[in-house]
PDB file of C-alpha atoms in Angstrom:
ATOM      1  CA  UNK Z   1     -10.996  -3.230  21.461  1.00 72.00           C
ATOM      2  CA  UNK Z   2     -13.363  -0.402  20.592  1.00 78.00           C
ATOM      3  CA  UNK Z   3     -12.156   2.679  18.747  1.00 83.00           C
ATOM      4  CA  UNK Z   4     -12.209   5.874  20.803  1.00 88.00           C
ATOM      5  CA  UNK Z   5     -14.469   8.772  19.721  1.00 89.00           C
ATOM      6  CA  UNK Z   6     -11.373  10.710  18.661  1.00 91.00           C
ATOM      7  CA  UNK Z   7     -10.173   7.834  16.477  1.00 95.00           C
ATOM      8  CA  UNK Z   8     -13.586   7.580  14.840  1.00 95.00           C
ATOM      9  CA  UNK Z   9     -13.561  11.289  14.065  1.00 96.00           C
ATOM     10  CA  UNK Z  10      -9.995  11.171  12.744  1.00 97.00           C
ATOM     11  CA  UNK Z  11     -10.888   8.217  10.504  1.00 97.00           C
ATOM     12  CA  UNK Z  12     -14.054   9.838   9.160  1.00 97.00           C
ATOM     13  CA  UNK Z  13     -12.403  13.186   8.464  1.00 97.00           C
ATOM     14  CA  UNK Z  14      -9.387  11.562   6.829  1.00 98.00           C
ATOM     15  CA  UNK Z  15     -11.527   9.495   4.464  1.00 98.00           C
ATOM     16  CA  UNK Z  16     -13.801  12.402   3.569  1.00 98.00           C
ATOM     17  CA  UNK Z  17     -10.919  14.747   2.727  1.00 98.00           C
ATOM     18  CA  UNK Z  18      -8.893  12.036   0.952  1.00 98.00           C
ATOM     19  CA  UNK Z  19     -11.761  11.215  -1.415  1.00 98.00           C
ATOM     20  CA  UNK Z  20     -12.796  14.842  -1.980  1.00 97.00           C
ATOM     21  CA  UNK Z  21      -9.340  16.278  -2.625  1.00 97.00           C
ATOM     22  CA  UNK Z  22      -8.351  13.366  -4.868  1.00 96.00           C
ATOM     23  CA  UNK Z  23     -11.389  14.035  -7.035  1.00 95.00           C
ATOM     24  CA  UNK Z  24     -10.594  17.740  -7.255  1.00 97.00           C
ATOM     25  CA  UNK Z  25      -6.917  17.134  -8.040  1.00 97.00           C
ATOM     26  CA  UNK Z  26      -7.829  14.610 -10.705  1.00 95.00           C
ATOM     27  CA  UNK Z  27     -10.141  17.144 -12.314  1.00 95.00           C
ATOM     28  CA  UNK Z  28      -7.470  19.855 -12.524  1.00 97.00           C
ATOM     29  CA  UNK Z  29      -4.595  17.637 -13.707  1.00 96.00           C
ATOM     30  CA  UNK Z  30      -5.379  18.016 -17.436  1.00 95.00           C
ATOM     31  CA  UNK Z  31      -5.060  21.790 -17.085  1.00 96.00           C
ATOM     32  CA  UNK Z  32      -1.582  21.410 -15.542  1.00 94.00           C
ATOM     33  CA  UNK Z  33      -0.311  19.362 -18.514  1.00 93.00           C
ATOM     34  CA  UNK Z  34       1.596  17.103 -16.109  1.00 93.00           C
ATOM     35  CA  UNK Z  35       1.802  13.642 -17.747  1.00 92.00           C
ATOM     36  CA  UNK Z  36       0.033  10.962 -15.737  1.00 90.00           C
ATOM     37  CA  UNK Z  37       2.974   8.602 -16.295  1.00 90.00           C
ATOM     38  CA  UNK Z  38       5.164  11.026 -14.329  1.00 94.00           C
ATOM     39  CA  UNK Z  39       2.780  11.560 -11.416  1.00 94.00           C
ATOM     40  CA  UNK Z  40      -0.945  11.691 -10.761  1.00 95.00           C
ATOM     41  CA  UNK Z  41      -2.023  14.637  -8.627  1.00 97.00           C
ATOM     42  CA  UNK Z  42      -4.699  12.502  -6.989  1.00 97.00           C
ATOM     43  CA  UNK Z  43      -1.879  10.846  -5.038  1.00 97.00           C
ATOM     44  CA  UNK Z  44      -1.624  13.954  -2.871  1.00 98.00           C
ATOM     45  CA  UNK Z  45      -5.198  13.544  -1.615  1.00 98.00           C
ATOM     46  CA  UNK Z  46      -4.269  11.320   1.362  1.00 98.00           C
ATOM     47  CA  UNK Z  47      -1.417  13.639   2.380  1.00 98.00           C
ATOM     48  CA  UNK Z  48      -3.770  16.621   2.361  1.00 98.00           C
ATOM     49  CA  UNK Z  49      -6.241  14.577   4.404  1.00 98.00           C
ATOM     50  CA  UNK Z  50      -3.543  13.843   6.991  1.00 98.00           C
ATOM     51  CA  UNK Z  51      -2.778  17.552   7.140  1.00 98.00           C
ATOM     52  CA  UNK Z  52      -6.436  18.391   7.704  1.00 97.00           C
ATOM     53  CA  UNK Z  53      -6.709  15.807  10.492  1.00 97.00           C
ATOM     54  CA  UNK Z  54      -3.512  17.133  12.078  1.00 97.00           C
ATOM     55  CA  UNK Z  55      -5.037  20.601  12.295  1.00 97.00           C
ATOM     56  CA  UNK Z  56      -7.990  19.232  14.260  1.00 97.00           C
ATOM     57  CA  UNK Z  57      -6.295  16.548  16.387  1.00 97.00           C
ATOM     58  CA  UNK Z  58      -2.553  17.379  16.328  1.00 97.00           C
ATOM     59  CA  UNK Z  59      -1.478  15.198  19.265  1.00 96.00           C
ATOM     60  CA  UNK Z  60      -3.335  12.107  18.078  1.00 96.00           C
ATOM     61  CA  UNK Z  61      -2.134  12.407  14.504  1.00 96.00           C
ATOM     62  CA  UNK Z  62       1.444  13.066  15.636  1.00 95.00           C
ATOM     63  CA  UNK Z  63       1.380   9.909  17.760  1.00 93.00           C
ATOM     64  CA  UNK Z  64       0.008   7.816  14.896  1.00 93.00           C
ATOM     65  CA  UNK Z  65       2.604   9.062  12.423  1.00 93.00           C
ATOM     66  CA  UNK Z  66       5.454   8.566  14.881  1.00 89.00           C
ATOM     67  CA  UNK Z  67       4.646   4.869  15.261  1.00 79.00           C
ATOM     68  CA  UNK Z  68       5.882   2.650  18.046  1.00 69.00           C
ATOM     69  CA  UNK Z  69       9.388   1.347  18.654  1.00 67.00           C
ATOM     70  CA  UNK Z  70      10.842  -0.675  15.811  1.00 66.00           C
ATOM     71  CA  UNK Z  71      10.789  -4.430  16.478  1.00 67.00           C
ATOM     72  CA  UNK Z  72      11.833  -5.917  13.150  1.00 58.00           C
ATOM     73  CA  UNK Z  73      14.656  -4.938  10.831  1.00 63.00           C
ATOM     74  CA  UNK Z  74      14.432  -7.744   8.251  1.00 78.00           C
ATOM     75  CA  UNK Z  75      10.835  -7.303   7.130  1.00 87.00           C
ATOM     76  CA  UNK Z  76      11.517  -3.943   5.486  1.00 88.00           C
ATOM     77  CA  UNK Z  77      14.174  -5.400   3.214  1.00 91.00           C
ATOM     78  CA  UNK Z  78      11.918  -8.337   2.347  1.00 94.00           C
ATOM     79  CA  UNK Z  79       9.087  -5.927   1.547  1.00 95.00           C
ATOM     80  CA  UNK Z  80      11.235  -3.996  -0.938  1.00 95.00           C
ATOM     81  CA  UNK Z  81      12.352  -7.298  -2.513  1.00 96.00           C
ATOM     82  CA  UNK Z  82       8.727  -8.403  -2.894  1.00 97.00           C
ATOM     83  CA  UNK Z  83       7.921  -5.591  -5.352  1.00 97.00           C
ATOM     84  CA  UNK Z  84      10.267  -6.642  -8.200  1.00 96.00           C
ATOM     85  CA  UNK Z  85       9.410 -10.299  -7.611  1.00 97.00           C
ATOM     86  CA  UNK Z  86       5.697  -9.628  -8.065  1.00 97.00           C
ATOM     87  CA  UNK Z  87       6.377  -7.562 -11.179  1.00 95.00           C
ATOM     88  CA  UNK Z  88       8.710 -10.229 -12.600  1.00 95.00           C
ATOM     89  CA  UNK Z  89       6.174 -13.028 -12.116  1.00 95.00           C
ATOM     90  CA  UNK Z  90       3.389 -10.964 -13.688  1.00 94.00           C
ATOM     91  CA  UNK Z  91       5.486  -9.801 -16.638  1.00 93.00           C
ATOM     92  CA  UNK Z  92       6.916 -13.275 -17.299  1.00 93.00           C
ATOM     93  CA  UNK Z  93       3.458 -14.821 -17.304  1.00 93.00           C
ATOM     94  CA  UNK Z  94       2.148 -12.063 -19.560  1.00 91.00           C
ATOM     95  CA  UNK Z  95       5.050 -12.589 -21.969  1.00 90.00           C
ATOM     96  CA  UNK Z  96       4.524 -16.360 -21.935  1.00 91.00           C
ATOM     97  CA  UNK Z  97       0.970 -15.777 -23.113  1.00 88.00           C
ATOM     98  CA  UNK Z  98       2.400 -13.855 -26.061  1.00 80.00           C
ATOM     99  CA  UNK Z  99       0.454 -10.694 -25.249  1.00 71.00           C
ATOM    100  CA  UNK Z 100       2.996  -8.385 -23.597  1.00 71.00           C
ATOM    101  CA  UNK Z 101       5.214  -8.235 -20.548  1.00 67.00           C
ATOM    102  CA  UNK Z 102       8.150  -6.709 -22.411  1.00 77.00           C
ATOM    103  CA  UNK Z 103       9.696  -3.440 -21.244  1.00 79.00           C
ATOM    104  CA  UNK Z 104       8.492  -0.254 -22.909  1.00 83.00           C
ATOM    105  CA  UNK Z 105      10.358   3.051 -22.693  1.00 83.00           C
ATOM    106  CA  UNK Z 106       8.349   5.867 -21.095  1.00 85.00           C
ATOM    107  CA  UNK Z 107       8.045   9.211 -22.849  1.00 87.00           C
ATOM    108  CA  UNK Z 108       9.436  11.218 -19.917  1.00 90.00           C
ATOM    109  CA  UNK Z 109      12.990  10.873 -18.519  1.00 93.00           C
ATOM    110  CA  UNK Z 110      13.183   7.851 -16.240  1.00 93.00           C
ATOM    111  CA  UNK Z 111      14.955   9.744 -13.435  1.00 95.00           C
ATOM    112  CA  UNK Z 112      12.102  12.258 -13.345  1.00 96.00           C
ATOM    113  CA  UNK Z 113       9.516   9.475 -13.279  1.00 95.00           C
ATOM    114  CA  UNK Z 114      11.318   7.611 -10.483  1.00 96.00           C
ATOM    115  CA  UNK Z 115      11.611  10.717  -8.291  1.00 97.00           C
ATOM    116  CA  UNK Z 116       8.025  11.792  -8.929  1.00 97.00           C
ATOM    117  CA  UNK Z 117       6.667   8.306  -8.331  1.00 96.00           C
ATOM    118  CA  UNK Z 118       8.441   8.081  -4.969  1.00 97.00           C
ATOM    119  CA  UNK Z 119       7.077  11.478  -3.974  1.00 97.00           C
ATOM    120  CA  UNK Z 120       3.554  10.553  -5.024  1.00 97.00           C
ATOM    121  CA  UNK Z 121       3.726   7.147  -3.357  1.00 98.00           C
ATOM    122  CA  UNK Z 122       4.854   8.699  -0.071  1.00 98.00           C
ATOM    123  CA  UNK Z 123       2.033  11.239  -0.351  1.00 98.00           C
ATOM    124  CA  UNK Z 124      -0.407   8.330  -0.505  1.00 98.00           C
ATOM    125  CA  UNK Z 125       1.215   6.107   2.083  1.00 98.00           C
ATOM    126  CA  UNK Z 126       1.432   8.754   4.793  1.00 97.00           C
ATOM    127  CA  UNK Z 127      -2.336   8.442   4.769  1.00 98.00           C
ATOM    128  CA  UNK Z 128      -3.020   4.788   4.076  1.00 98.00           C
ATOM    129  CA  UNK Z 129      -0.244   2.973   5.931  1.00 96.00           C
ATOM    130  CA  UNK Z 130       0.964   5.638   8.410  1.00 96.00           C
ATOM    131  CA  UNK Z 131      -2.398   6.987   9.597  1.00 97.00           C
ATOM    132  CA  UNK Z 132      -5.328   4.754   8.652  1.00 97.00           C
ATOM    133  CA  UNK Z 133      -3.577   1.413   9.255  1.00 96.00           C
ATOM    134  CA  UNK Z 134      -2.530   2.210  12.861  1.00 94.00           C
ATOM    135  CA  UNK Z 135      -5.967   3.731  13.499  1.00 95.00           C
ATOM    136  CA  UNK Z 136      -7.691   0.456  12.586  1.00 96.00           C
ATOM    137  CA  UNK Z 137      -5.093  -2.020  13.839  1.00 94.00           C
ATOM    138  CA  UNK Z 138      -6.106  -2.013  17.547  1.00 92.00           C
ATOM    139  CA  UNK Z 139      -9.693  -2.823  16.563  1.00 93.00           C
ATOM    140  CA  UNK Z 140      -9.152  -5.338  13.753  1.00 94.00           C
ATOM    141  CA  UNK Z 141      -5.581  -6.630  14.166  1.00 93.00           C
ATOM    142  CA  UNK Z 142      -2.850  -6.464  11.500  1.00 94.00           C
ATOM    143  CA  UNK Z 143      -4.625  -8.646   8.933  1.00 96.00           C
ATOM    144  CA  UNK Z 144      -8.127  -7.238   9.367  1.00 97.00           C
ATOM    145  CA  UNK Z 145      -6.857  -3.668   9.316  1.00 97.00           C
ATOM    146  CA  UNK Z 146      -4.807  -4.368   6.183  1.00 98.00           C
ATOM    147  CA  UNK Z 147      -7.820  -5.812   4.364  1.00 98.00           C
ATOM    148  CA  UNK Z 148      -9.968  -2.836   5.384  1.00 98.00           C
ATOM    149  CA  UNK Z 149      -7.352  -0.290   4.327  1.00 98.00           C
ATOM    150  CA  UNK Z 150      -6.785  -2.145   1.053  1.00 98.00           C
ATOM    151  CA  UNK Z 151     -10.505  -2.162   0.263  1.00 98.00           C
ATOM    152  CA  UNK Z 152     -10.779   1.577   0.904  1.00 98.00           C
ATOM    153  CA  UNK Z 153      -7.585   2.185  -1.082  1.00 98.00           C
ATOM    154  CA  UNK Z 154      -8.985   0.235  -4.018  1.00 97.00           C
ATOM    155  CA  UNK Z 155     -12.362   2.007  -3.968  1.00 97.00           C
ATOM    156  CA  UNK Z 156     -10.531   5.344  -3.718  1.00 97.00           C
ATOM    157  CA  UNK Z 157      -9.333   4.637  -7.288  1.00 95.00           C
ATOM    158  CA  UNK Z 158     -12.886   5.238  -8.491  1.00 93.00           C
ATOM    159  CA  UNK Z 159     -11.815   5.463 -12.140  1.00 91.00           C
ATOM    160  CA  UNK Z 160     -11.263   1.694 -12.301  1.00 93.00           C
ATOM    161  CA  UNK Z 161     -14.998   1.103 -12.018  1.00 92.00           C
ATOM    162  CA  UNK Z 162     -15.416   2.591 -15.489  1.00 91.00           C
ATOM    163  CA  UNK Z 163     -13.436  -0.376 -16.840  1.00 92.00           C
ATOM    164  CA  UNK Z 164     -14.509  -3.970 -17.498  1.00 93.00           C
ATOM    165  CA  UNK Z 165     -15.954  -5.620 -14.344  1.00 95.00           C
ATOM    166  CA  UNK Z 166     -13.189  -8.244 -14.377  1.00 96.00           C
ATOM    167  CA  UNK Z 167     -10.586  -5.481 -14.567  1.00 95.00           C
ATOM    168  CA  UNK Z 168     -12.155  -3.702 -11.581  1.00 96.00           C
ATOM    169  CA  UNK Z 169     -12.332  -6.940  -9.589  1.00 97.00           C
ATOM    170  CA  UNK Z 170      -8.678  -7.712 -10.346  1.00 96.00           C
ATOM    171  CA  UNK Z 171      -7.680  -4.179  -9.348  1.00 96.00           C
ATOM    172  CA  UNK Z 172      -9.459  -4.497  -6.007  1.00 97.00           C
ATOM    173  CA  UNK Z 173      -7.773  -7.874  -5.492  1.00 98.00           C
ATOM    174  CA  UNK Z 174      -4.427  -6.229  -6.167  1.00 98.00           C
ATOM    175  CA  UNK Z 175      -5.114  -3.330  -3.785  1.00 98.00           C
ATOM    176  CA  UNK Z 176      -6.209  -5.554  -0.905  1.00 98.00           C
ATOM    177  CA  UNK Z 177      -3.347  -7.994  -1.490  1.00 98.00           C
ATOM    178  CA  UNK Z 178      -0.670  -5.303  -1.585  1.00 98.00           C
ATOM    179  CA  UNK Z 179      -2.185  -3.765   1.539  1.00 98.00           C
ATOM    180  CA  UNK Z 180      -1.902  -7.131   3.306  1.00 98.00           C
ATOM    181  CA  UNK Z 181       1.743  -7.454   2.241  1.00 98.00           C
ATOM    182  CA  UNK Z 182       2.534  -3.977   3.552  1.00 97.00           C
ATOM    183  CA  UNK Z 183       0.477  -4.528   6.690  1.00 95.00           C
ATOM    184  CA  UNK Z 184       2.497  -7.569   7.711  1.00 95.00           C
ATOM    185  CA  UNK Z 185       5.819  -6.097   6.611  1.00 94.00           C
ATOM    186  CA  UNK Z 186       5.385  -2.721   8.307  1.00 93.00           C
ATOM    187  CA  UNK Z 187       3.980  -4.012  11.576  1.00 89.00           C
ATOM    188  CA  UNK Z 188       6.660  -3.127  14.106  1.00 77.00           C
ATOM    189  CA  UNK Z 189       8.867  -1.045  11.793  1.00 77.00           C
ATOM    190  CA  UNK Z 190       8.320   2.211  13.712  1.00 73.00           C
ATOM    191  CA  UNK Z 191       9.067   5.554  12.101  1.00 71.00           C
ATOM    192  CA  UNK Z 192      10.591   3.963   8.974  1.00 83.00           C
ATOM    193  CA  UNK Z 193       7.116   2.957   7.736  1.00 92.00           C
ATOM    194  CA  UNK Z 194       6.700   5.887   5.379  1.00 94.00           C
ATOM    195  CA  UNK Z 195       9.917   5.398   3.418  1.00 95.00           C
ATOM    196  CA  UNK Z 196       9.420   1.626   3.225  1.00 95.00           C
ATOM    197  CA  UNK Z 197       5.776   1.877   2.170  1.00 96.00           C
ATOM    198  CA  UNK Z 198       6.525   4.675  -0.288  1.00 97.00           C
ATOM    199  CA  UNK Z 199       9.480   2.812  -1.767  1.00 97.00           C
ATOM    200  CA  UNK Z 200       7.460  -0.384  -2.190  1.00 98.00           C
ATOM    201  CA  UNK Z 201       4.528   1.509  -3.702  1.00 98.00           C
ATOM    202  CA  UNK Z 202       6.796   3.420  -6.100  1.00 97.00           C
ATOM    203  CA  UNK Z 203       8.536   0.230  -7.266  1.00 97.00           C
ATOM    204  CA  UNK Z 204       5.159  -1.363  -7.968  1.00 97.00           C
ATOM    205  CA  UNK Z 205       4.016   1.673  -9.974  1.00 95.00           C
ATOM    206  CA  UNK Z 206       7.257   1.894 -11.957  1.00 95.00           C
ATOM    207  CA  UNK Z 207       7.247  -1.835 -12.673  1.00 94.00           C
ATOM    208  CA  UNK Z 208       3.682  -1.712 -13.957  1.00 92.00           C
ATOM    209  CA  UNK Z 209       4.519   1.313 -16.094  1.00 91.00           C
ATOM    210  CA  UNK Z 210       7.509  -0.408 -17.702  1.00 91.00           C
ATOM    211  CA  UNK Z 211       6.239  -3.970 -18.125  1.00 90.00           C
ATOM    212  CA  UNK Z 212       2.435  -4.016 -18.031  1.00 86.00           C
ATOM    213  CA  UNK Z 213      -0.089  -2.106 -20.131  1.00 77.00           C
ATOM    214  CA  UNK Z 214      -2.977  -2.286 -17.675  1.00 73.00           C
ATOM    215  CA  UNK Z 215      -3.466   1.506 -17.803  1.00 74.00           C
ATOM    216  CA  UNK Z 216      -5.020   1.037 -21.234  1.00 76.00           C
ATOM    217  CA  UNK Z 217      -7.841  -0.934 -19.638  1.00 79.00           C
ATOM    218  CA  UNK Z 218      -6.602  -4.290 -20.943  1.00 86.00           C
ATOM    219  CA  UNK Z 219      -7.997  -7.011 -18.701  1.00 92.00           C
ATOM    220  CA  UNK Z 220      -5.298  -9.699 -18.979  1.00 91.00           C
ATOM    221  CA  UNK Z 221      -2.359  -7.833 -17.394  1.00 92.00           C
ATOM    222  CA  UNK Z 222      -4.553  -6.561 -14.575  1.00 94.00           C
ATOM    223  CA  UNK Z 223      -5.807 -10.074 -13.812  1.00 95.00           C
ATOM    224  CA  UNK Z 224      -2.277 -11.509 -13.908  1.00 95.00           C
ATOM    225  CA  UNK Z 225      -0.975  -8.784 -11.649  1.00 96.00           C
ATOM    226  CA  UNK Z 226      -3.869  -9.225  -9.236  1.00 96.00           C
ATOM    227  CA  UNK Z 227      -3.167 -12.962  -8.990  1.00 97.00           C
ATOM    228  CA  UNK Z 228       0.557 -12.366  -8.414  1.00 97.00           C
ATOM    229  CA  UNK Z 229      -0.230  -9.899  -5.623  1.00 98.00           C
ATOM    230  CA  UNK Z 230      -2.722 -12.335  -4.088  1.00 98.00           C
ATOM    231  CA  UNK Z 231      -0.050 -15.031  -4.051  1.00 97.00           C
ATOM    232  CA  UNK Z 232       2.402 -12.665  -2.365  1.00 98.00           C
ATOM    233  CA  UNK Z 233      -0.200 -11.738   0.259  1.00 98.00           C
ATOM    234  CA  UNK Z 234      -0.902 -15.412   0.973  1.00 98.00           C
ATOM    235  CA  UNK Z 235       2.814 -16.130   1.420  1.00 97.00           C
ATOM    236  CA  UNK Z 236       3.294 -13.140   3.730  1.00 96.00           C
ATOM    237  CA  UNK Z 237       0.273 -14.178   5.795  1.00 96.00           C
ATOM    238  CA  UNK Z 238       1.507 -17.761   6.075  1.00 95.00           C
ATOM    239  CA  UNK Z 239       5.025 -16.708   7.060  1.00 91.00           C
ATOM    240  CA  UNK Z 240       3.728 -14.188   9.600  1.00 90.00           C
ATOM    241  CA  UNK Z 241       1.357 -16.723  11.139  1.00 88.00           C
ATOM    242  CA  UNK Z 242       4.148 -19.302  11.305  1.00 85.00           C
ATOM    243  CA  UNK Z 243       6.457 -16.814  13.010  1.00 80.00           C
ATOM    244  CA  UNK Z 244       3.733 -15.898  15.488  1.00 73.00           C
ATOM    245  CA  UNK Z 245       3.066 -19.535  16.377  1.00 71.00           C
ATOM    246  CA  UNK Z 246       6.789 -20.174  16.835  1.00 67.00           C
ATOM    247  CA  UNK Z 247       7.097 -17.236  19.219  1.00 63.00           C
ATOM    248  CA  UNK Z 248       4.050 -18.337  21.246  1.00 65.00           C
ATOM    249  CA  UNK Z 249       5.163 -21.961  21.523  1.00 66.00           C
ATOM    250  CA  UNK Z 250       8.722 -21.139  22.561  1.00 58.00           C
ATOM    251  CA  UNK Z 251       9.582 -22.032  26.176  1.00 62.00           C
ATOM    252  CA  UNK Z 252       9.408 -19.048  28.502  1.00 51.00           C
ATOM    253  CA  UNK Z 253      13.216 -18.626  28.839  1.00 46.00           C
ATOM    254  CA  UNK Z 254      13.551 -18.720  25.058  1.00 50.00           C
ATOM    255  CA  UNK Z 255      10.899 -16.156  24.237  1.00 46.00           C
ATOM    256  CA  UNK Z 256      13.193 -13.196  24.742  1.00 39.00           C
ATOM    257  CA  UNK Z 257      15.698 -14.835  22.407  1.00 46.00           C
ATOM    258  CA  UNK Z 258      12.968 -15.387  19.794  1.00 47.00           C
ATOM    259  CA  UNK Z 259      11.926 -11.758  20.036  1.00 40.00           C
ATOM    260  CA  UNK Z 260      15.497 -10.575  19.713  1.00 40.00           C
ATOM    261  CA  UNK Z 261      16.065 -12.768  16.647  1.00 46.00           C
ATOM    262  CA  UNK Z 262      12.874 -11.437  15.069  1.00 46.00           C
ATOM    263  CA  UNK Z 263      14.148  -7.890  15.586  1.00 40.00           C
ATOM    264  CA  UNK Z 264      17.399  -8.482  13.725  1.00 42.00           C
TER     265      UNK Z 264
END
């Protein structure tokens, strides 16, 4: 299925504004004295890009953000559970290597960090998972769209390319993998996508802040976290493919039952 001219224009404008505003916000953050561990202003770039697109194509953007009817209620809960599992595996492996993985107390109050991280994550996800993902899904399918969005999301974090090449590669692996997890989990969740995606994203950020020291540019925790995310993406893809095959192979009278069970 080809993308319509409107969808192409919405995609191009969203990406241009998301990259430009994130760069500008990142440049002014030091002057605001807002600690990066609390929130990074660059996270509001995608939300501003959605706002700009909505001014130009209000009906199209409104339809994309609204989403379709919800078809699955269990995937959202499994998505939220995936975040601490990925963090736990990464931190345990890091600790087993004797290099880290132990909790460290942040400088700012934890309640402030948690609230700010959820706000910032939602500001990102309204763009990545609520606008760009449904824009690309009809053309590339849930997996292809998730990989594309994850690649753009990873490149959008341009600062990682100033780090060691292995660190940058692991970060991109993490971004694409987490995008695949969210792509499968949010497919068919309707208007609840934003809160689910933002909650998952915030849990990932908080877990990395507390248990991993990848922000320092250390390669090992970033590689371990990238591998854990890749494993989670592979499991989600396998489970989703298995569920799809089961639904397709079900006898015609049983297909409605299979769909109803999937929606519970």
